[in-house]
Coordinates of C-alpha atoms and ligand atoms in Angstrom, one line a residue:
X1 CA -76.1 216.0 125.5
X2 CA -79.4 214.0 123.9
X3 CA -82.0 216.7 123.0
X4 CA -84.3 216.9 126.4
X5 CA -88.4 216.5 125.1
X6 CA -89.6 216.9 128.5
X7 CA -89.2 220.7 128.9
X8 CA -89.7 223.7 126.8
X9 CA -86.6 224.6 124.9
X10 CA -84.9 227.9 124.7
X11 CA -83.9 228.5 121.4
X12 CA -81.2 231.1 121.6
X13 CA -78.9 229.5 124.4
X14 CA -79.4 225.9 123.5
X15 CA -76.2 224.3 122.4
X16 CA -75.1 220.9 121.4
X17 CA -77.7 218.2 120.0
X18 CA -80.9 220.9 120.8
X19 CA -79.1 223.3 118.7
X20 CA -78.0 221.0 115.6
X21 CA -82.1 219.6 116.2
X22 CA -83.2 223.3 115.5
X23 CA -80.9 223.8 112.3
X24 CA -82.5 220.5 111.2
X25 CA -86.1 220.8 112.1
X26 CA -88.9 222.2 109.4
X27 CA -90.4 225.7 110.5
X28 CA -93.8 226.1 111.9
X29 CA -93.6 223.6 114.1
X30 CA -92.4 224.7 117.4
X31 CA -93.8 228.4 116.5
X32 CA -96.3 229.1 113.8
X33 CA -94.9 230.8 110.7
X34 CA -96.9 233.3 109.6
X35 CA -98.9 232.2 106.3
X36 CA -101.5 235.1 105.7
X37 CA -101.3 233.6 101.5
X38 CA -100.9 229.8 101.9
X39 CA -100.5 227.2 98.9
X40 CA -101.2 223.7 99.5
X41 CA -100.3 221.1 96.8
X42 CA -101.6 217.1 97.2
X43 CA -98.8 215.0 95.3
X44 CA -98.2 211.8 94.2
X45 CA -95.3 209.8 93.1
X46 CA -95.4 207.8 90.0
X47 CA -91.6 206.8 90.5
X48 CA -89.9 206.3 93.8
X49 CA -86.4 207.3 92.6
X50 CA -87.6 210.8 90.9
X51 CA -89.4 211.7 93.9
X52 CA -86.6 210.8 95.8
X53 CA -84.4 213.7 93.7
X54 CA -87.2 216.5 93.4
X55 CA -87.9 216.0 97.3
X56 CA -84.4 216.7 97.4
X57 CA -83.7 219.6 95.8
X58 CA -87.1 221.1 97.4
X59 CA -85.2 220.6 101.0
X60 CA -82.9 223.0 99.7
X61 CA -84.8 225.6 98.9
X62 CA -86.2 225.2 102.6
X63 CA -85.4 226.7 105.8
X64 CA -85.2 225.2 109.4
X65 CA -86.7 226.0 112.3
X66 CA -84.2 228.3 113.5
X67 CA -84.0 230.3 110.4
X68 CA -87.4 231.1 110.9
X69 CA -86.7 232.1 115.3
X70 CA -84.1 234.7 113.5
X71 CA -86.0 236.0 110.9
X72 CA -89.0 236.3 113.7
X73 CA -86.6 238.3 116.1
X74 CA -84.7 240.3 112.6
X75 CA -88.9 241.9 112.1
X76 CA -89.4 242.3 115.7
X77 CA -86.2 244.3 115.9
X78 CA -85.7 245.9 112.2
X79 CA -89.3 245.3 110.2
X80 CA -86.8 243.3 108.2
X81 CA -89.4 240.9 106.2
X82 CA -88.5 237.2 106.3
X83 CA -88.5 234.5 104.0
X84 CA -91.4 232.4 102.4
X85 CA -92.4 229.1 104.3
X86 CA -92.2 225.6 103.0
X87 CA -93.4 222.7 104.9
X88 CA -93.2 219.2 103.3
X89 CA -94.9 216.1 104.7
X90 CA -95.4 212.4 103.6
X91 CA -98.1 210.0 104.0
X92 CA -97.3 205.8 104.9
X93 CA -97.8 205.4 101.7
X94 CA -95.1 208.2 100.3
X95 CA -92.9 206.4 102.7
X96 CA -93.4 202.9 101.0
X97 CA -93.2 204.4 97.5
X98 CA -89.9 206.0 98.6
X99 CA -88.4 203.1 99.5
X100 CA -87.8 203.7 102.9
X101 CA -88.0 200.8 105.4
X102 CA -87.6 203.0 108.3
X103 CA -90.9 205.1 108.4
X104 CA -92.5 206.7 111.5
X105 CA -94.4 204.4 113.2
X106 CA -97.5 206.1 114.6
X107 CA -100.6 204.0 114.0
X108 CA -103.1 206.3 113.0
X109 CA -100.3 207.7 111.1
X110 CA -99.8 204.2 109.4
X111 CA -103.6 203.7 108.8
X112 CA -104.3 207.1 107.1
X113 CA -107.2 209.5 107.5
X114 CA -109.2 207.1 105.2
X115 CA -109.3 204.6 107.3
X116 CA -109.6 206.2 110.7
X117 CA -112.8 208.2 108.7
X118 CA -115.6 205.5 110.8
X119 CA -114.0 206.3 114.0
X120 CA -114.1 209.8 114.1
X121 CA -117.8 209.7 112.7
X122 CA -116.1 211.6 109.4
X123 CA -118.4 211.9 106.0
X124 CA -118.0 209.0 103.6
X125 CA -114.6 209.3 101.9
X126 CA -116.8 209.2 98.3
X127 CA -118.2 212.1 99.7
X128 CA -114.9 214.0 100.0
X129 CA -113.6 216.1 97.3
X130 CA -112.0 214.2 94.7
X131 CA -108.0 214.8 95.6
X132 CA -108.6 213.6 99.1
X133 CA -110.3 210.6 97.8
X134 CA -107.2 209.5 95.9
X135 CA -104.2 208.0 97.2
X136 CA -101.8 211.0 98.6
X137 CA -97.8 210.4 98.4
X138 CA -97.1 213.9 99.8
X139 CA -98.4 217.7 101.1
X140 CA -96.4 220.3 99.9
X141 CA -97.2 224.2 101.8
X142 CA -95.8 227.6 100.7
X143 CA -96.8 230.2 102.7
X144 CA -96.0 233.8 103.3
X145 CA -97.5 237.6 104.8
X146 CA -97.8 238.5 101.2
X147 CA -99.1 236.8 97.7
X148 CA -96.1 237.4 95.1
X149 CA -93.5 235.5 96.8
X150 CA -95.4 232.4 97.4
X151 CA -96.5 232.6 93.4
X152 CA -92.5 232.9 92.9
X153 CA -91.9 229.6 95.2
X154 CA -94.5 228.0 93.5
X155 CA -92.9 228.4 89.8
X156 CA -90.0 227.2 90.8
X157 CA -91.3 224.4 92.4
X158 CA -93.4 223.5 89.4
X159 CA -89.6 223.5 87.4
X160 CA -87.9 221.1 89.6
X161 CA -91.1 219.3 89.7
X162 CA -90.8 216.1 86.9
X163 CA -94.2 214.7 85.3
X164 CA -93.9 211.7 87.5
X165 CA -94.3 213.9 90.9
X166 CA -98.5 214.8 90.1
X167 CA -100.5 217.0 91.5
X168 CA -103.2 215.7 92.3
X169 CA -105.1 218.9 94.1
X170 CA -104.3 222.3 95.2
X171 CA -105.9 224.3 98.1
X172 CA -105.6 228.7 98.4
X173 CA -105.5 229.6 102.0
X174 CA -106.1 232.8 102.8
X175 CA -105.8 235.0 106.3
X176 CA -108.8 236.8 107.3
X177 CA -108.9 239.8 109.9
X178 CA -111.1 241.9 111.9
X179 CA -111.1 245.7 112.2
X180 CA -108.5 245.2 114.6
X181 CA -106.4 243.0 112.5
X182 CA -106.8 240.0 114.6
X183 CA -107.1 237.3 112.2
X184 CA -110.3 235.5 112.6
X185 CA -112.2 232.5 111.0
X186 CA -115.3 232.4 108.8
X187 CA -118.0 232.4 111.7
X188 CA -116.5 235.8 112.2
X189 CA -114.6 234.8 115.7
X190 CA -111.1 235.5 116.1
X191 CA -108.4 232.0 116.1
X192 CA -105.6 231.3 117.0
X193 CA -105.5 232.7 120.4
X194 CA -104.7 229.2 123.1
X195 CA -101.8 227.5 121.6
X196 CA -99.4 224.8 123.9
X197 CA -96.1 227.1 123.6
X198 CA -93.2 225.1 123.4
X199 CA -90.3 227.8 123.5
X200 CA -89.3 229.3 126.8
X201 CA -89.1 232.5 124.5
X202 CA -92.5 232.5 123.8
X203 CA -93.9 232.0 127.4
X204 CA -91.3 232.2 130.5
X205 CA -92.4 230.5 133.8
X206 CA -96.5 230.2 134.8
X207 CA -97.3 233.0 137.2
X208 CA -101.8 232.8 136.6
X209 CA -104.3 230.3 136.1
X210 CA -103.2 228.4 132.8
X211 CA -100.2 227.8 132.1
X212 CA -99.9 226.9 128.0
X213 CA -96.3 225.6 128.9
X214 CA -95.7 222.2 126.6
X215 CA -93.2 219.7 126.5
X216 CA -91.3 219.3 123.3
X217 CA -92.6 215.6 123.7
X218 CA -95.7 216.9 122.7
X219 CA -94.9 218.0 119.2
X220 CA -91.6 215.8 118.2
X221 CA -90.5 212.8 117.4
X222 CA -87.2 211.5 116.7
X223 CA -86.6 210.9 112.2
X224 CA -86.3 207.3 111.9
X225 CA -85.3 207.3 108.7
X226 CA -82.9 210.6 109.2
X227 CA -79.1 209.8 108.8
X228 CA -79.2 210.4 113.2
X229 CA -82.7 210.0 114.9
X230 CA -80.6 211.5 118.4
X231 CA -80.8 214.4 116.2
X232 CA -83.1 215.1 113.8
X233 CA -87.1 215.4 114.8
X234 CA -90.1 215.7 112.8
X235 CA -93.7 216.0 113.9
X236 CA -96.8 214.3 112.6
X237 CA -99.1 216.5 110.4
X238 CA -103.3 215.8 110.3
X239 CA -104.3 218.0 107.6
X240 CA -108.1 218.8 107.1
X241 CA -110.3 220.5 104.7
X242 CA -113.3 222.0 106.7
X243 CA -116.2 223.6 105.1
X244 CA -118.0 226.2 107.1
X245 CA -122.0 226.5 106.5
X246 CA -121.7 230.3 107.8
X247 CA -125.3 231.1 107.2
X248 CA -126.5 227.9 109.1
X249 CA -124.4 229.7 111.8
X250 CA -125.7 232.7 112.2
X251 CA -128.6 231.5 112.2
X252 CA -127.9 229.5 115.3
X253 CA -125.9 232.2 116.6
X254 CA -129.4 234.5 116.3
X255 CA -131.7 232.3 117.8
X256 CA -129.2 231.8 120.5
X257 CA -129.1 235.8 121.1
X258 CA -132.7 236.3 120.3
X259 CA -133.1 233.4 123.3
X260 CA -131.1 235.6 126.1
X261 CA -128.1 233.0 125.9
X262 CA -124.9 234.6 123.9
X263 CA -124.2 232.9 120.2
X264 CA -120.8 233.5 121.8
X265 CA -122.0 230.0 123.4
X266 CA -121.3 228.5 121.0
X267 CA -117.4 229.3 120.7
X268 CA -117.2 229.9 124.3
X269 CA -115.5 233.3 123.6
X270 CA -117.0 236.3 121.9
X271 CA -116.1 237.6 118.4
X272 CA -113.4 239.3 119.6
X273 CA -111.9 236.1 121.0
X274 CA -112.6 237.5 124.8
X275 CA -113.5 234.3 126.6
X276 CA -117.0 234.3 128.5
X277 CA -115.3 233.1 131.3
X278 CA -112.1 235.8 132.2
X279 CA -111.2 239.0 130.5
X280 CA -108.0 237.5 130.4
X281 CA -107.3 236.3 126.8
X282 CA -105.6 232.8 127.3
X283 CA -104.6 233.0 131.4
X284 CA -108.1 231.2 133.0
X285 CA -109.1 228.1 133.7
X286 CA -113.2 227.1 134.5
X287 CA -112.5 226.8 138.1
X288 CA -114.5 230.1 138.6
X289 CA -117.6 228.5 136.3
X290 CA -117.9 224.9 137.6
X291 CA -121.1 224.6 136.7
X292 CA -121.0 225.6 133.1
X293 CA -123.0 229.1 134.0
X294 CA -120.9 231.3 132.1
X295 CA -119.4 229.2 129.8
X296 CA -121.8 226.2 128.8
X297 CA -119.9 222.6 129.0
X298 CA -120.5 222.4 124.6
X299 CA -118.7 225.5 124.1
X300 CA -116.2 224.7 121.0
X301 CA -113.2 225.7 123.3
X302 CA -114.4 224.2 126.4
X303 CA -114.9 221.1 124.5
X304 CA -111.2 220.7 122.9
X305 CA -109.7 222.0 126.2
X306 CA -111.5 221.8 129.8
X307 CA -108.4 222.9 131.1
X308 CA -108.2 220.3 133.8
X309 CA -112.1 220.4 134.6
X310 CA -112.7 217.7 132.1
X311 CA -113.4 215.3 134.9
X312 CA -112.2 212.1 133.2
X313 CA -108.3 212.3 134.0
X314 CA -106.2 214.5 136.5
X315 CA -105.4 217.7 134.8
X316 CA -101.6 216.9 133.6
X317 CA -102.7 213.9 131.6
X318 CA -105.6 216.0 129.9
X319 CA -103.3 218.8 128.8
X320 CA -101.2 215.9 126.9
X321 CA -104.1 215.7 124.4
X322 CA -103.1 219.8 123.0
X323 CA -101.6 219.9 119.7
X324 CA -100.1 222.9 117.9
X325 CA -102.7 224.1 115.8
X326 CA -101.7 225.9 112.5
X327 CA -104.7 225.8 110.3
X328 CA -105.3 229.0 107.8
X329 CA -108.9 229.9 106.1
X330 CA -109.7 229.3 102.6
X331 CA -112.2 230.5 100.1
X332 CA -113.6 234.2 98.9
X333 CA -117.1 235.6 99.8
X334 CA -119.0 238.3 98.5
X335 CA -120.0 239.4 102.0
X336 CA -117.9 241.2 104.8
X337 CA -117.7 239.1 107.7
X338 CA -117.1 242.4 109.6
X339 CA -120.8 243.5 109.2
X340 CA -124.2 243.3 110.5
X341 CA -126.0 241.4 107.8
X342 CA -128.9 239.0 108.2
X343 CA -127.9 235.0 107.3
X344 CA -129.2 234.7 104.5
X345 CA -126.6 237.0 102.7
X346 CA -123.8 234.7 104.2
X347 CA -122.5 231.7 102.2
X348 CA -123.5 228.2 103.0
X349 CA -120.5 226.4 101.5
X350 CA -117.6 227.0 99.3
X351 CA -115.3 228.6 102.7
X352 CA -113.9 227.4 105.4
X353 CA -111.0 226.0 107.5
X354 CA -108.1 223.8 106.4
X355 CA -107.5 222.7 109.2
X356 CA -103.6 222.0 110.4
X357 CA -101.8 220.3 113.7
X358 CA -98.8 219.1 114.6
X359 CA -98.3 215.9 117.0
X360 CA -96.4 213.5 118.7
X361 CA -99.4 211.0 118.7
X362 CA -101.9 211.2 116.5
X363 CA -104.4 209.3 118.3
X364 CA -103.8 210.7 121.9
X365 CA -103.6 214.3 120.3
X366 CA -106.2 214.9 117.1
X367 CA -108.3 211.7 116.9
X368 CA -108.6 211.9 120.9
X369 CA -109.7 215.4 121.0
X370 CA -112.2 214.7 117.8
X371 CA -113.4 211.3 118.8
X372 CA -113.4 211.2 122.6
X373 CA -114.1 215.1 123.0
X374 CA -115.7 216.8 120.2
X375 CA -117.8 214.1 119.3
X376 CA -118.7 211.9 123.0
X377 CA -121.7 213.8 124.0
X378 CA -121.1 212.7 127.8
X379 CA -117.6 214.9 127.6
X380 CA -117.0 217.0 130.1
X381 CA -118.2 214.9 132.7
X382 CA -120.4 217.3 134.9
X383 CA -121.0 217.9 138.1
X384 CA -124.9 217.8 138.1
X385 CA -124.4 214.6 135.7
X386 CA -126.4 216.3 133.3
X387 CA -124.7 215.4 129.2
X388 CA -123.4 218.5 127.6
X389 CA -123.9 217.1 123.8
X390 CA -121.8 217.4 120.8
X391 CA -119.3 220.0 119.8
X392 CA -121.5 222.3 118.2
X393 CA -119.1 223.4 116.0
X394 CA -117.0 220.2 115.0
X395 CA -118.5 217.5 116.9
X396 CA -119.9 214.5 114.4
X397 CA -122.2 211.4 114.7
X398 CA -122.2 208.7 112.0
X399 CA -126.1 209.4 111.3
X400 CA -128.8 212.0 112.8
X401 CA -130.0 210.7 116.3
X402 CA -134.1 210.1 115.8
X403 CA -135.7 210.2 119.4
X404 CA -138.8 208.6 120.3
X405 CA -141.5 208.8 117.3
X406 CA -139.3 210.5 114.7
X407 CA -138.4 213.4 116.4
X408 CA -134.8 214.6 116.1
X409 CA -132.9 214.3 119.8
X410 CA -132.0 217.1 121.2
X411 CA -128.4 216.9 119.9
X412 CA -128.8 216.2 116.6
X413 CA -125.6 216.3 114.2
X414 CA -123.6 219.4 113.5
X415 CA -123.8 220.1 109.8
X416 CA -122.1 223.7 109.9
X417 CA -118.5 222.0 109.7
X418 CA -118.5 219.6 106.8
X419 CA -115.4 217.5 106.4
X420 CA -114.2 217.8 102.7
X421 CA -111.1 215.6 102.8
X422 CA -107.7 214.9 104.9
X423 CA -105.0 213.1 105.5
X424 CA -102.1 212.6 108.0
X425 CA -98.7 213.2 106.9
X426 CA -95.0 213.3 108.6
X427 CA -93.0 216.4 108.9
X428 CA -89.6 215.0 108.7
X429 CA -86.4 216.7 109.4
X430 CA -84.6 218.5 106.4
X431 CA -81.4 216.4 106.9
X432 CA -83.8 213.2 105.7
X433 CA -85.4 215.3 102.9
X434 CA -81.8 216.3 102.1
X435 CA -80.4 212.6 101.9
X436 CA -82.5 211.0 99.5
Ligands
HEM1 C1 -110.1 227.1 119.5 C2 -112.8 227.8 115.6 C3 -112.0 223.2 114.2 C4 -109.6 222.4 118.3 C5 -110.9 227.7 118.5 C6 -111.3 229.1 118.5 C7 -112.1 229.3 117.4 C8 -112.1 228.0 116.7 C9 -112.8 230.6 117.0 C10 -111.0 230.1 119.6 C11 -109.6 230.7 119.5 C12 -108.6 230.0 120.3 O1 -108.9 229.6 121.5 O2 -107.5 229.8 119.9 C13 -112.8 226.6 114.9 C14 -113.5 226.4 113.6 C15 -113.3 225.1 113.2 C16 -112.5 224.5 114.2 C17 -114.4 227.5 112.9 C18 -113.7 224.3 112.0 C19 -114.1 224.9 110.9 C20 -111.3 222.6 115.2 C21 -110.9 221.2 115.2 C22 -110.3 221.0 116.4 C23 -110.2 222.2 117.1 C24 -111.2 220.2 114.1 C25 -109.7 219.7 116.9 C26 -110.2 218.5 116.7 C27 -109.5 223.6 119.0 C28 -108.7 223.8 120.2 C29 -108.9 225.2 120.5 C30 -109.7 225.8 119.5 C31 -107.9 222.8 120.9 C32 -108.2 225.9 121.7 C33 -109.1 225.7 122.9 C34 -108.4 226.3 124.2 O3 -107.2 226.0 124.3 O4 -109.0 227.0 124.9 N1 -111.4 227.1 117.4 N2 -112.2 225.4 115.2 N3 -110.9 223.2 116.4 N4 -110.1 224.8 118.6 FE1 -111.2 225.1 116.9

């Protein structure tokens, strides 16, 4: 039976093409795989035929997607600690250096994050760190809960790896948690909290007000260039390094409290990832708030998802613009995010997010949320007609609005997320990886 993409899927009673799919599929796609010490490496291919052998022998030192279901239920059950995590993804132009005449198709995939920089208002690309700035072939993630076995990966990596496979940058992610051990991000909020869930397993039948049920169509796509597209899916991949200006921040986040109106505002849920709209971690909608009173219309989170109250298309076409979200923090500080300190004493660059998704459609999924989202200043559409601005947080103009006489508008550009660099990349299955 063809694998079904317009459901959830139920990993441990699927059989026949859904089951082979699962032994074929990279992990961390349909479930996040936890990667507390991450390792990213930027390649690039000087010769098609030895990247074609050292991707190759990587894929066997990788596990699938259902490897990584049965080590998650062998530590829920046992503690039993699971294996490290290694995702590998290629650009359009790793495809073309490989040879292969049967790449995915996705336009925004085929056009690259360089180009598609303009349209989603992104920095300059000389502005970006030099790795991004260069042609990518390749991304290459090791992850794991602790440090030493993703330093173990890496080495051997770095042996299979010939001169001719370059590396042309590296990032360090690192997970970051609050006294409660919820892992948060560098503005001190908690993450990681409203994903689209794609495995029955994970989330059963909708019973409240949101229901963060997803179609596999929303995350795969069928491996063109695998030995059997029926059967083996990949995802596409927008990678992006996002530098966090925490003191500008706080400072924001100050004023706003010193004002009467939460800095939670900004977020739209408070450090502890309690949304100003519900107790209810993930399970509201804004139907209770249609007026923006509790949660303003530019919250970061009311922004990227209105949950149906967007007002621009009916609420099952909006939820199609979700992706799974898998990004990890990066960079050290001197100060404890945990504690009461004034903003000065907080870094202005150097941390951040690299920021991770999987899609089926790059440009209904990441670029639409970014561009048409984050960045419209008319999005949600309101009820009193009034514009809600930018995405404080991520949303991005080309240059600073100037209103009448020099002064600034009253939404002037967000500079506390700074794009670095990016890229988009294809996840393929581990049968392709396998074959060349
Ligand atoms: C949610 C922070 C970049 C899309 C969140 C949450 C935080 C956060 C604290 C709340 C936790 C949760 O609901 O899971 C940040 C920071 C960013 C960043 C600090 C940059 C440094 C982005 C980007 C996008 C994005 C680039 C997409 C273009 C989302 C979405 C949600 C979310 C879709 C979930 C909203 C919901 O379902 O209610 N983010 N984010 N974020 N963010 Fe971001």
């Amino acid at each position: 039976m063809p694998v079904d993409l317009s459901t959830q899927l139920s990993w441990r009673t699927t059989t026949g093409d859904a089951a082979d799919m699962l032994d074929e599929l990279q992990p961390n796609i349909l479930k996040a795989h936890v990667r507390d010490h991450l390792q990213v490496l930027l390649l690039e291919f000087r010769d098609g035929a030895e990247a074609r052998a050292f991707l190759s022998s990587v894929a066997r030192l990788m596990k699938s997607a259902r490897a990584q279901l049965e080590e998650v239920a062998a530590f829920k059950a046992t503690k039993t600690p699971g294996t490290p995590y290694i995702g590998l993804g290629l650009t359009a132009g790793g495809y073309a250096t490989l040879g292969i005449a049967t790449a995915p198709t996705d336009s925004a995939f085929l056009g690259g994050a360089k180009k598609a920089a303009p349209k989603l208002a992104d920095p300059p690309v000389q502005d970006w760190d030099e790795p991004y700035r260069q042609a990518i072939d390749a991304i290459l993630l090791i992850g794991d809960a602790r440090p030493g076995p993703v330093w173990a990966l890496r080495d051997r990596i770095d042996a299979l790896r010939p001169e001719s496979v370059r590396v042309l940058g590296e990032e360090t992610g690192h997970g970051m948690t609050n006294e409660n051990g919820d892992g948060i991000e560098h503005f001190g909020y908690v993450d990681g909290r409203s994903q689209p869930l794609f495995l029955t397993e994970d989330h059963e039948c909708a019973t409240g007000e949101w229901d963060p049920a997803a179609p596999l169509s929303q995350v795969l796509v069928s491996d063109t260039a695998a030995p059997d597209p029926g059967v083996h899916f990949g995802s596409y991949f927008v990678f992006r390094k996002l530098e966090q200006n925490v003191r500008l921040f706080k400072e924001t986040e100050k004023r706003l409290d010193d004002s009467g109106q939460p800095g939670a505002t900004l977020i739209g849920r408070f450090p502890d990832g309690t949304p100003l709209v519900s107790p209810d971690a993930n399970d509201f909608t804004y139907d209770n708030d249609k007026l923006g009173r509790k949660c303003p219309f530019h919250a970061h989170i009311r922004k990227t998802n209105p949950r149906g109250s967007g007002g621009a298309e009916p609420p099952e076409r909006e939820r199609l613009h979700l992706m799974a979200r898998r990004g990890q923090t990066y960079g050290r500080r001197l100060d404890d995010p945990g504690t009461d300190l004034p903003p000065i004493l907080r870094p202005t660059s150097g941390v951040g997010l690299l920021f991770m998704a999987f899609n089926s459609n790059l440009g209904n999924q990441f670029e639409f949320t970014q561009r048409l989202w984050a960045n419209d200043t008319g999005f949600p559409i309101t009820p009193d007609g009034s514009r809600p601005g930018r995405d404080p947080l991520i949303g991005q103009c080309t240059a600073p609005e100037w209103g009448r006489n020099g002064v600034t508008a009253a939404d002037p550009v967000s500079r506390m997320v700074t794009l670095k660099g990016g890229e988009y990349f294809f996840m393929p299955s581990l049968a392709f990886l396998r074959a060349l």
